[in-house]
Amino acid sequence: MAHWFHKNPLKATAPVSFNYYGVAGSPAANKICNDLRTTRARLLDMFTDITCTPEVMKNATDAYFSLLQCFIVSPDGSTQDNKMRFIQNFRWTDTLQGNTPSAQQDMVFELVSMAFNVALWYTKFASRLAGKENITEPEAKDVHRSLKVAAGIFMNLKEMHIPRLITPAEKGRDLEPRVMDTYIIQCQAEAQEVTIARAIELKHKATLIAALAYETANFYQKADHTLNTLEPECSSKWRKYLQLKQHFYMAYAYCYHGQTLLAGDKCGEAIRSLQEAEKCYARAESLCKEYRQTKGPGTTAKPSEQLFFIKLGGLIKNTLEKCQRENGFIYFHKVPAEPPTLELKASYGLAEPVPFELPPLREQCTPEVYATFDLTKGAKNDKAKPKDEEVKPMKEPDLKPQKDTGCSIS
């Protein structure tokens, strides 16, 4: 499963020194600035450290965000802007727009951009872990939870923090609603894929598997439709991935729904359901080729080469042949012209985002220390660099393909 998920690149950022000489008027104030610099650098290092775990990532995230809020949250607890909020210019690339960054002089922009990368890291960690040979049950749970954590972070940013930005995100940039919604939905859909693999492994009822597959296909369709007004040059590859996953899971839904119909002695309808599964599977195969040939940002997944994908083709073929044999010997049912309407609702296994909350303010960020920051002294700050100057991309670890186990859980 090493190349089962499509992942867009991490956001890259320009270095920030947090050197506010003159403005930081006390040793305690200078320490906050120094700690911000070191915790930011450590968190950025964690994004590309292949040994990083969710626990290490959470600790690094909390260490930075608990300090960053010293320059965002008002020390008296009011809704008034923190006087330090607009002192620093930050530059971040966007996952769909190459190395030309967006820039804002706003600590909230830094918060949402960094947290966005944290969410992306969780999706990439899940993808790497899912690519292991002989994945264990606890590891499968980690994959599932990581994708739900990522969805929760994206959702929290969209609802709570992005609306606070003074400058709204430009079209096609990461922080605009269409892109945020797509990331949220994709994370939920991929988490449900883990649930489906588990349900198949444990031989749960065909009705449950069909319902989960149908809900997952609908998630992918919704994500694809969310991107349909975005510029094709930056979204086409991503959309092809969402489309191929939609058709793949519709094939699963029709296949397992056909099994349910056969068990209920509705052999003609079962045959028609399996025929529709064949169509959806063929379309998914075609979209896999289109996806590989489409240029755009992100790692190229190879679902059609995965055992999990190949197995479904065999399952559809064998189940359809069984239904046709049974109909020829026992039922003699007429095969309907139209496929059955899927009105499936999963009662269990739907992936809900894990709620995300920022860590509490660091203890050293007291009103007394805050009072020693004096903006009238003028910071010898990093000069704001031109917005269109490229930022060096992050060097992400390669996903090395391993022997595919068909998404089975040991």
Tab-separated table of C-alpha atoms in Angstrom, residues 32 81 83 107 130 153 179 211 221 229 245 256 260 275 300 313 316 326 394 404:
chain	number	residue	atom	x	y	z
A	32	ILE	CA	10.568	34.204	24.420
A	81	ASP	CA	-5.399	42.427	19.144
A	83	LYS	CA	0.324	44.451	20.066
A	107	MET	CA	1.233	35.941	13.498
A	130	ALA	CA	0.111	2.056	5.502
A	153	ILE	CA	-6.783	20.222	12.352
A	179	VAL	CA	-8.937	23.788	-0.859
A	211	ALA	CA	-22.619	0.948	2.815
A	221	GLN	CA	-17.138	12.693	-5.297
A	229	THR	CA	-13.920	25.605	-10.127
A	245	LYS	CA	-11.026	6.582	-5.832
A	256	TYR	CA	-20.998	-6.145	-2.128
A	260	THR	CA	-26.529	-8.936	-0.482
A	275	GLN	CA	-22.371	-5.545	-14.062
A	300	THR	CA	1.963	9.993	-7.874
A	313	GLY	CA	-11.325	-6.972	-10.101
A	316	ILE	CA	-16.278	-8.755	-9.127
A	326	GLU	CA	-27.161	-19.558	-10.144
A	394	MET	CA	11.154	21.004	1.735
A	404	ASP	CA	2.133	-5.119	-1.065
